[in-house]
Amino acid sequence: MLEIAIPFKKLSEKAKIPSQATSSDAGYDLYTTESGVIKSGERKLFKTNISTAIPHGYYGRVAPRSGLAYKHGIDVLAGVIDSGYRGDIGVILINFWTEDFSVNEGDKIAQFIIEKCHYVEWQEVTELPESQRGEGARGSTWKN
């Protein structure tokens, strides 16, 4: 198992260190330092008061928690934390449920997953190689 050190900083006394429930979990729980209500159909940014220095070649992905998604219709939006970012890790939650959802200070609101990223060199060409799928999009592979 590859292990890397991720330096982090608490931006307030309320901040909690990201944690795993078990050592085999891919994600580290992120905790909010704020309370608020997300109305049905709305989105809201919650702060964690944690900043990181993710090593070059990696990034942090802020991902939903399955329990919040399944039980309450809560999902996470736009969750890429680049290695060069040093600010507060904010979590944008959206409520797809029919009822308002309350978030309390100290709640686990998302998972933080460290992933390897690849840096590429884009090469402009006049033609692309053929593929079985071709230009089919949006469900084209599910033909009956």
JSON list of C-alpha atoms in Angstrom, two decimals:
[
{"chain": "A", "resi": 1, "resn": "MET", "atom": "CA", "xyz": [0.00, 0.00, 0.00]},
{"chain": "A", "resi": 2, "resn": "LEU", "atom": "CA", "xyz": [1.37, 3.41, -0.99]},
{"chain": "A", "resi": 3, "resn": "GLU", "atom": "CA", "xyz": [1.40, 5.86, 1.88]},
{"chain": "A", "resi": 4, "resn": "ILE", "atom": "CA", "xyz": [2.17, 9.55, 1.51]},
{"chain": "A", "resi": 5, "resn": "ALA", "atom": "CA", "xyz": [2.32, 12.34, 4.05]},
{"chain": "A", "resi": 6, "resn": "ILE", "atom": "CA", "xyz": [-0.19, 15.14, 3.61]},
{"chain": "A", "resi": 7, "resn": "PRO", "atom": "CA", "xyz": [0.71, 18.28, 5.58]},
{"chain": "A", "resi": 8, "resn": "PHE", "atom": "CA", "xyz": [-2.39, 20.07, 6.85]},
{"chain": "A", "resi": 9, "resn": "LYS", "atom": "CA", "xyz": [-3.23, 23.10, 8.96]},
{"chain": "A", "resi": 10, "resn": "LYS", "atom": "CA", "xyz": [-6.21, 23.78, 11.20]},
{"chain": "A", "resi": 11, "resn": "LEU", "atom": "CA", "xyz": [-7.53, 27.25, 10.40]},
{"chain": "A", "resi": 12, "resn": "SER", "atom": "CA", "xyz": [-9.57, 27.42, 13.62]},
{"chain": "A", "resi": 13, "resn": "GLU", "atom": "CA", "xyz": [-10.02, 25.57, 16.91]},
{"chain": "A", "resi": 14, "resn": "LYS", "atom": "CA", "xyz": [-13.30, 24.16, 15.55]},
{"chain": "A", "resi": 15, "resn": "ALA", "atom": "CA", "xyz": [-11.51, 22.24, 12.77]},
{"chain": "A", "resi": 16, "resn": "LYS", "atom": "CA", "xyz": [-11.31, 18.46, 12.99]},
{"chain": "A", "resi": 17, "resn": "ILE", "atom": "CA", "xyz": [-8.58, 16.36, 11.40]},
{"chain": "A", "resi": 18, "resn": "PRO", "atom": "CA", "xyz": [-9.88, 14.34, 8.41]},
{"chain": "A", "resi": 19, "resn": "SER", "atom": "CA", "xyz": [-10.29, 10.76, 9.58]},
{"chain": "A", "resi": 20, "resn": "GLN", "atom": "CA", "xyz": [-11.02, 7.23, 8.39]},
{"chain": "A", "resi": 21, "resn": "ALA", "atom": "CA", "xyz": [-13.62, 4.99, 10.06]},
{"chain": "A", "resi": 22, "resn": "THR", "atom": "CA", "xyz": [-11.40, 1.98, 9.23]},
{"chain": "A", "resi": 23, "resn": "SER", "atom": "CA", "xyz": [-7.85, 1.73, 7.91]},
{"chain": "A", "resi": 24, "resn": "SER", "atom": "CA", "xyz": [-9.08, 0.24, 4.62]},
{"chain": "A", "resi": 25, "resn": "ASP", "atom": "CA", "xyz": [-11.38, 3.18, 3.77]},
{"chain": "A", "resi": 26, "resn": "ALA", "atom": "CA", "xyz": [-10.40, 5.09, 0.62]},
{"chain": "A", "resi": 27, "resn": "GLY", "atom": "CA", "xyz": [-11.84, 8.37, 1.89]},
{"chain": "A", "resi": 28, "resn": "TYR", "atom": "CA", "xyz": [-11.12, 10.50, 4.93]},
{"chain": "A", "resi": 29, "resn": "ASP", "atom": "CA", "xyz": [-14.19, 12.11, 6.49]},
{"chain": "A", "resi": 30, "resn": "LEU", "atom": "CA", "xyz": [-14.36, 15.89, 6.28]},
{"chain": "A", "resi": 31, "resn": "TYR", "atom": "CA", "xyz": [-16.13, 17.73, 9.10]},
{"chain": "A", "resi": 32, "resn": "THR", "atom": "CA", "xyz": [-17.79, 21.12, 8.83]},
{"chain": "A", "resi": 33, "resn": "THR", "atom": "CA", "xyz": [-17.17, 23.97, 11.25]},
{"chain": "A", "resi": 34, "resn": "GLU", "atom": "CA", "xyz": [-20.50, 25.58, 10.36]},
{"chain": "A", "resi": 35, "resn": "SER", "atom": "CA", "xyz": [-24.20, 24.93, 10.85]},
{"chain": "A", "resi": 36, "resn": "GLY", "atom": "CA", "xyz": [-26.90, 25.67, 8.31]},
{"chain": "A", "resi": 37, "resn": "VAL", "atom": "CA", "xyz": [-29.95, 24.46, 6.46]},
{"chain": "A", "resi": 38, "resn": "ILE", "atom": "CA", "xyz": [-29.94, 23.40, 2.82]},
{"chain": "A", "resi": 39, "resn": "LYS", "atom": "CA", "xyz": [-33.42, 23.86, 1.44]},
{"chain": "A", "resi": 40, "resn": "SER", "atom": "CA", "xyz": [-34.80, 21.33, -1.01]},
{"chain": "A", "resi": 41, "resn": "GLY", "atom": "CA", "xyz": [-33.25, 21.95, -4.43]},
{"chain": "A", "resi": 42, "resn": "GLU", "atom": "CA", "xyz": [-30.61, 24.36, -3.12]},
{"chain": "A", "resi": 43, "resn": "ARG", "atom": "CA", "xyz": [-26.85, 24.19, -2.66]},
{"chain": "A", "resi": 44, "resn": "LYS", "atom": "CA", "xyz": [-24.65, 25.64, 0.07]},
{"chain": "A", "resi": 45, "resn": "LEU", "atom": "CA", "xyz": [-20.92, 25.93, 0.78]},
{"chain": "A", "resi": 46, "resn": "PHE", "atom": "CA", "xyz": [-19.69, 24.62, 4.14]},
{"chain": "A", "resi": 47, "resn": "LYS", "atom": "CA", "xyz": [-16.18, 25.29, 5.45]},
{"chain": "A", "resi": 48, "resn": "THR", "atom": "CA", "xyz": [-13.94, 22.66, 7.05]},
{"chain": "A", "resi": 49, "resn": "ASN", "atom": "CA", "xyz": [-11.31, 25.12, 8.34]},
{"chain": "A", "resi": 50, "resn": "ILE", "atom": "CA", "xyz": [-8.64, 22.68, 7.09]},
{"chain": "A", "resi": 51, "resn": "SER", "atom": "CA", "xyz": [-5.98, 23.57, 4.51]},
{"chain": "A", "resi": 52, "resn": "THR", "atom": "CA", "xyz": [-3.49, 21.16, 2.97]},
{"chain": "A", "resi": 53, "resn": "ALA", "atom": "CA", "xyz": [-0.26, 20.94, 1.00]},
{"chain": "A", "resi": 54, "resn": "ILE", "atom": "CA", "xyz": [-0.98, 17.97, -1.23]},
{"chain": "A", "resi": 55, "resn": "PRO", "atom": "CA", "xyz": [2.22, 16.75, -2.93]},
{"chain": "A", "resi": 56, "resn": "HIS", "atom": "CA", "xyz": [2.77, 17.48, -6.62]},
{"chain": "A", "resi": 57, "resn": "GLY", "atom": "CA", "xyz": [1.41, 14.62, -8.72]},
{"chain": "A", "resi": 58, "resn": "TYR", "atom": "CA", "xyz": [-1.65, 14.17, -6.50]},
{"chain": "A", "resi": 59, "resn": "TYR", "atom": "CA", "xyz": [-4.90, 16.00, -5.89]},
{"chain": "A", "resi": 60, "resn": "GLY", "atom": "CA", "xyz": [-7.71, 15.75, -3.37]},
{"chain": "A", "resi": 61, "resn": "ARG", "atom": "CA", "xyz": [-11.19, 14.77, -4.50]},
{"chain": "A", "resi": 62, "resn": "VAL", "atom": "CA", "xyz": [-14.08, 15.86, -2.31]},
{"chain": "A", "resi": 63, "resn": "ALA", "atom": "CA", "xyz": [-16.63, 13.07, -2.70]},
{"chain": "A", "resi": 64, "resn": "PRO", "atom": "CA", "xyz": [-20.14, 12.41, -1.34]},
{"chain": "A", "resi": 65, "resn": "ARG", "atom": "CA", "xyz": [-20.85, 10.24, 1.66]},
{"chain": "A", "resi": 66, "resn": "SER", "atom": "CA", "xyz": [-23.08, 7.34, 0.63]},
{"chain": "A", "resi": 67, "resn": "GLY", "atom": "CA", "xyz": [-25.25, 7.56, 3.75]},
{"chain": "A", "resi": 68, "resn": "LEU", "atom": "CA", "xyz": [-26.06, 11.23, 3.17]},
{"chain": "A", "resi": 69, "resn": "ALA", "atom": "CA", "xyz": [-26.83, 10.54, -0.47]},
{"chain": "A", "resi": 70, "resn": "TYR", "atom": "CA", "xyz": [-29.03, 7.49, 0.16]},
{"chain": "A", "resi": 71, "resn": "LYS", "atom": "CA", "xyz": [-30.86, 8.61, 3.30]},
{"chain": "A", "resi": 72, "resn": "HIS", "atom": "CA", "xyz": [-31.17, 12.36, 2.65]},
{"chain": "A", "resi": 73, "resn": "GLY", "atom": "CA", "xyz": [-30.51, 13.06, -1.06]},
{"chain": "A", "resi": 74, "resn": "ILE", "atom": "CA", "xyz": [-27.40, 15.13, -0.26]},
{"chain": "A", "resi": 75, "resn": "ASP", "atom": "CA", "xyz": [-24.62, 15.21, -2.87]},
{"chain": "A", "resi": 76, "resn": "VAL", "atom": "CA", "xyz": [-21.30, 17.05, -3.31]},
{"chain": "A", "resi": 77, "resn": "LEU", "atom": "CA", "xyz": [-20.57, 19.41, -6.20]},
{"chain": "A", "resi": 78, "resn": "ALA", "atom": "CA", "xyz": [-17.24, 20.46, -7.78]},
{"chain": "A", "resi": 79, "resn": "GLY", "atom": "CA", "xyz": [-14.72, 18.73, -5.58]},
{"chain": "A", "resi": 80, "resn": "VAL", "atom": "CA", "xyz": [-11.16, 18.98, -6.92]},
{"chain": "A", "resi": 81, "resn": "ILE", "atom": "CA", "xyz": [-8.47, 20.33, -4.58]},
{"chain": "A", "resi": 82, "resn": "ASP", "atom": "CA", "xyz": [-5.28, 20.98, -6.56]},
{"chain": "A", "resi": 83, "resn": "SER", "atom": "CA", "xyz": [-1.85, 20.38, -5.05]},
{"chain": "A", "resi": 84, "resn": "GLY", "atom": "CA", "xyz": [-1.05, 24.10, -5.17]},
{"chain": "A", "resi": 85, "resn": "TYR", "atom": "CA", "xyz": [-4.19, 25.22, -3.28]},
{"chain": "A", "resi": 86, "resn": "ARG", "atom": "CA", "xyz": [-3.57, 26.35, 0.30]},
{"chain": "A", "resi": 87, "resn": "GLY", "atom": "CA", "xyz": [-6.97, 27.76, 1.30]},
{"chain": "A", "resi": 88, "resn": "ASP", "atom": "CA", "xyz": [-9.86, 26.37, 3.34]},
{"chain": "A", "resi": 89, "resn": "ILE", "atom": "CA", "xyz": [-11.27, 23.15, 1.89]},
{"chain": "A", "resi": 90, "resn": "GLY", "atom": "CA", "xyz": [-14.87, 24.09, 1.24]},
{"chain": "A", "resi": 91, "resn": "VAL", "atom": "CA", "xyz": [-17.57, 21.53, 0.51]},
{"chain": "A", "resi": 92, "resn": "ILE", "atom": "CA", "xyz": [-20.49, 22.44, -1.75]},
{"chain": "A", "resi": 93, "resn": "LEU", "atom": "CA", "xyz": [-23.52, 20.37, -0.78]},
{"chain": "A", "resi": 94, "resn": "ILE", "atom": "CA", "xyz": [-26.71, 20.13, -2.83]},
{"chain": "A", "resi": 95, "resn": "ASN", "atom": "CA", "xyz": [-30.06, 18.88, -1.57]},
{"chain": "A", "resi": 96, "resn": "PHE", "atom": "CA", "xyz": [-31.90, 16.70, -4.10]},
{"chain": "A", "resi": 97, "resn": "TRP", "atom": "CA", "xyz": [-34.47, 15.62, -1.48]},
{"chain": "A", "resi": 98, "resn": "THR", "atom": "CA", "xyz": [-38.00, 16.98, -1.06]},
{"chain": "A", "resi": 99, "resn": "GLU", "atom": "CA", "xyz": [-37.31, 18.19, 2.49]},
{"chain": "A", "resi": 100, "resn": "ASP", "atom": "CA", "xyz": [-34.86, 20.72, 3.93]},
{"chain": "A", "resi": 101, "resn": "PHE", "atom": "CA", "xyz": [-31.68, 19.25, 5.45]},
{"chain": "A", "resi": 102, "resn": "SER", "atom": "CA", "xyz": [-29.92, 20.55, 8.57]},
{"chain": "A", "resi": 103, "resn": "VAL", "atom": "CA", "xyz": [-26.13, 20.48, 8.87]},
{"chain": "A", "resi": 104, "resn": "ASN", "atom": "CA", "xyz": [-24.58, 20.95, 12.29]},
{"chain": "A", "resi": 105, "resn": "GLU", "atom": "CA", "xyz": [-21.08, 22.03, 13.28]},
{"chain": "A", "resi": 106, "resn": "GLY", "atom": "CA", "xyz": [-18.92, 18.92, 13.57]},
{"chain": "A", "resi": 107, "resn": "ASP", "atom": "CA", "xyz": [-20.97, 16.82, 11.12]},
{"chain": "A", "resi": 108, "resn": "LYS", "atom": "CA", "xyz": [-19.20, 14.57, 8.62]},
{"chain": "A", "resi": 109, "resn": "ILE", "atom": "CA", "xyz": [-20.25, 16.12, 5.30]},
{"chain": "A", "resi": 110, "resn": "ALA", "atom": "CA", "xyz": [-17.98, 14.58, 2.65]},
{"chain": "A", "resi": 111, "resn": "GLN", "atom": "CA", "xyz": [-15.01, 12.30, 2.01]},
{"chain": "A", "resi": 112, "resn": "PHE", "atom": "CA", "xyz": [-11.56, 13.47, 0.99]},
{"chain": "A", "resi": 113, "resn": "ILE", "atom": "CA", "xyz": [-9.79, 11.06, -1.35]},
{"chain": "A", "resi": 114, "resn": "ILE", "atom": "CA", "xyz": [-6.18, 11.56, -2.40]},
{"chain": "A", "resi": 115, "resn": "GLU", "atom": "CA", "xyz": [-5.68, 10.51, -6.02]},
{"chain": "A", "resi": 116, "resn": "LYS", "atom": "CA", "xyz": [-2.71, 10.39, -8.37]},
{"chain": "A", "resi": 117, "resn": "CYS", "atom": "CA", "xyz": [-2.99, 12.71, -11.35]},
{"chain": "A", "resi": 118, "resn": "HIS", "atom": "CA", "xyz": [-1.21, 12.60, -14.66]},
{"chain": "A", "resi": 119, "resn": "TYR", "atom": "CA", "xyz": [0.24, 15.59, -16.45]},
{"chain": "A", "resi": 120, "resn": "VAL", "atom": "CA", "xyz": [-0.12, 15.30, -20.19]},
{"chain": "A", "resi": 121, "resn": "GLU", "atom": "CA", "xyz": [1.12, 17.01, -23.29]},
{"chain": "A", "resi": 122, "resn": "TRP", "atom": "CA", "xyz": [-1.78, 17.83, -25.60]},
{"chain": "A", "resi": 123, "resn": "GLN", "atom": "CA", "xyz": [-0.99, 17.01, -29.22]},
{"chain": "A", "resi": 124, "resn": "GLU", "atom": "CA", "xyz": [-3.16, 18.62, -31.87]},
{"chain": "A", "resi": 125, "resn": "VAL", "atom": "CA", "xyz": [-3.79, 16.35, -34.86]},
{"chain": "A", "resi": 126, "resn": "THR", "atom": "CA", "xyz": [-5.87, 16.62, -38.01]},
{"chain": "A", "resi": 127, "resn": "GLU", "atom": "CA", "xyz": [-7.35, 13.11, -37.66]},
{"chain": "A", "resi": 128, "resn": "LEU", "atom": "CA", "xyz": [-8.01, 10.82, -34.71]},
{"chain": "A", "resi": 129, "resn": "PRO", "atom": "CA", "xyz": [-7.66, 7.03, -34.88]},
{"chain": "A", "resi": 130, "resn": "GLU", "atom": "CA", "xyz": [-10.89, 5.11, -35.42]},
{"chain": "A", "resi": 131, "resn": "SER", "atom": "CA", "xyz": [-12.60, 3.42, -32.48]},
{"chain": "A", "resi": 132, "resn": "GLN", "atom": "CA", "xyz": [-15.47, 1.00, -32.07]},
{"chain": "A", "resi": 133, "resn": "ARG", "atom": "CA", "xyz": [-17.64, 3.67, -30.44]},
{"chain": "A", "resi": 134, "resn": "GLY", "atom": "CA", "xyz": [-16.79, 6.48, -32.82]},
{"chain": "A", "resi": 135, "resn": "GLU", "atom": "CA", "xyz": [-18.75, 9.69, -32.14]},
{"chain": "A", "resi": 136, "resn": "GLY", "atom": "CA", "xyz": [-21.61, 7.98, -30.27]},
{"chain": "A", "resi": 137, "resn": "ALA", "atom": "CA", "xyz": [-22.52, 9.83, -27.08]},
{"chain": "A", "resi": 138, "resn": "ARG", "atom": "CA", "xyz": [-25.01, 9.91, -24.22]},
{"chain": "A", "resi": 139, "resn": "GLY", "atom": "CA", "xyz": [-26.25, 6.35, -24.06]},
{"chain": "A", "resi": 140, "resn": "SER", "atom": "CA", "xyz": [-25.09, 5.23, -27.49]},
{"chain": "A", "resi": 141, "resn": "THR", "atom": "CA", "xyz": [-23.43, 2.12, -26.03]},
{"chain": "A", "resi": 142, "resn": "TRP", "atom": "CA", "xyz": [-26.71, 0.91, -24.53]},
{"chain": "A", "resi": 143, "resn": "LYS", "atom": "CA", "xyz": [-28.40, 0.13, -27.83]},
{"chain": "A", "resi": 144, "resn": "ASN", "atom": "CA", "xyz": [-30.81, -2.82, -27.73]}
]
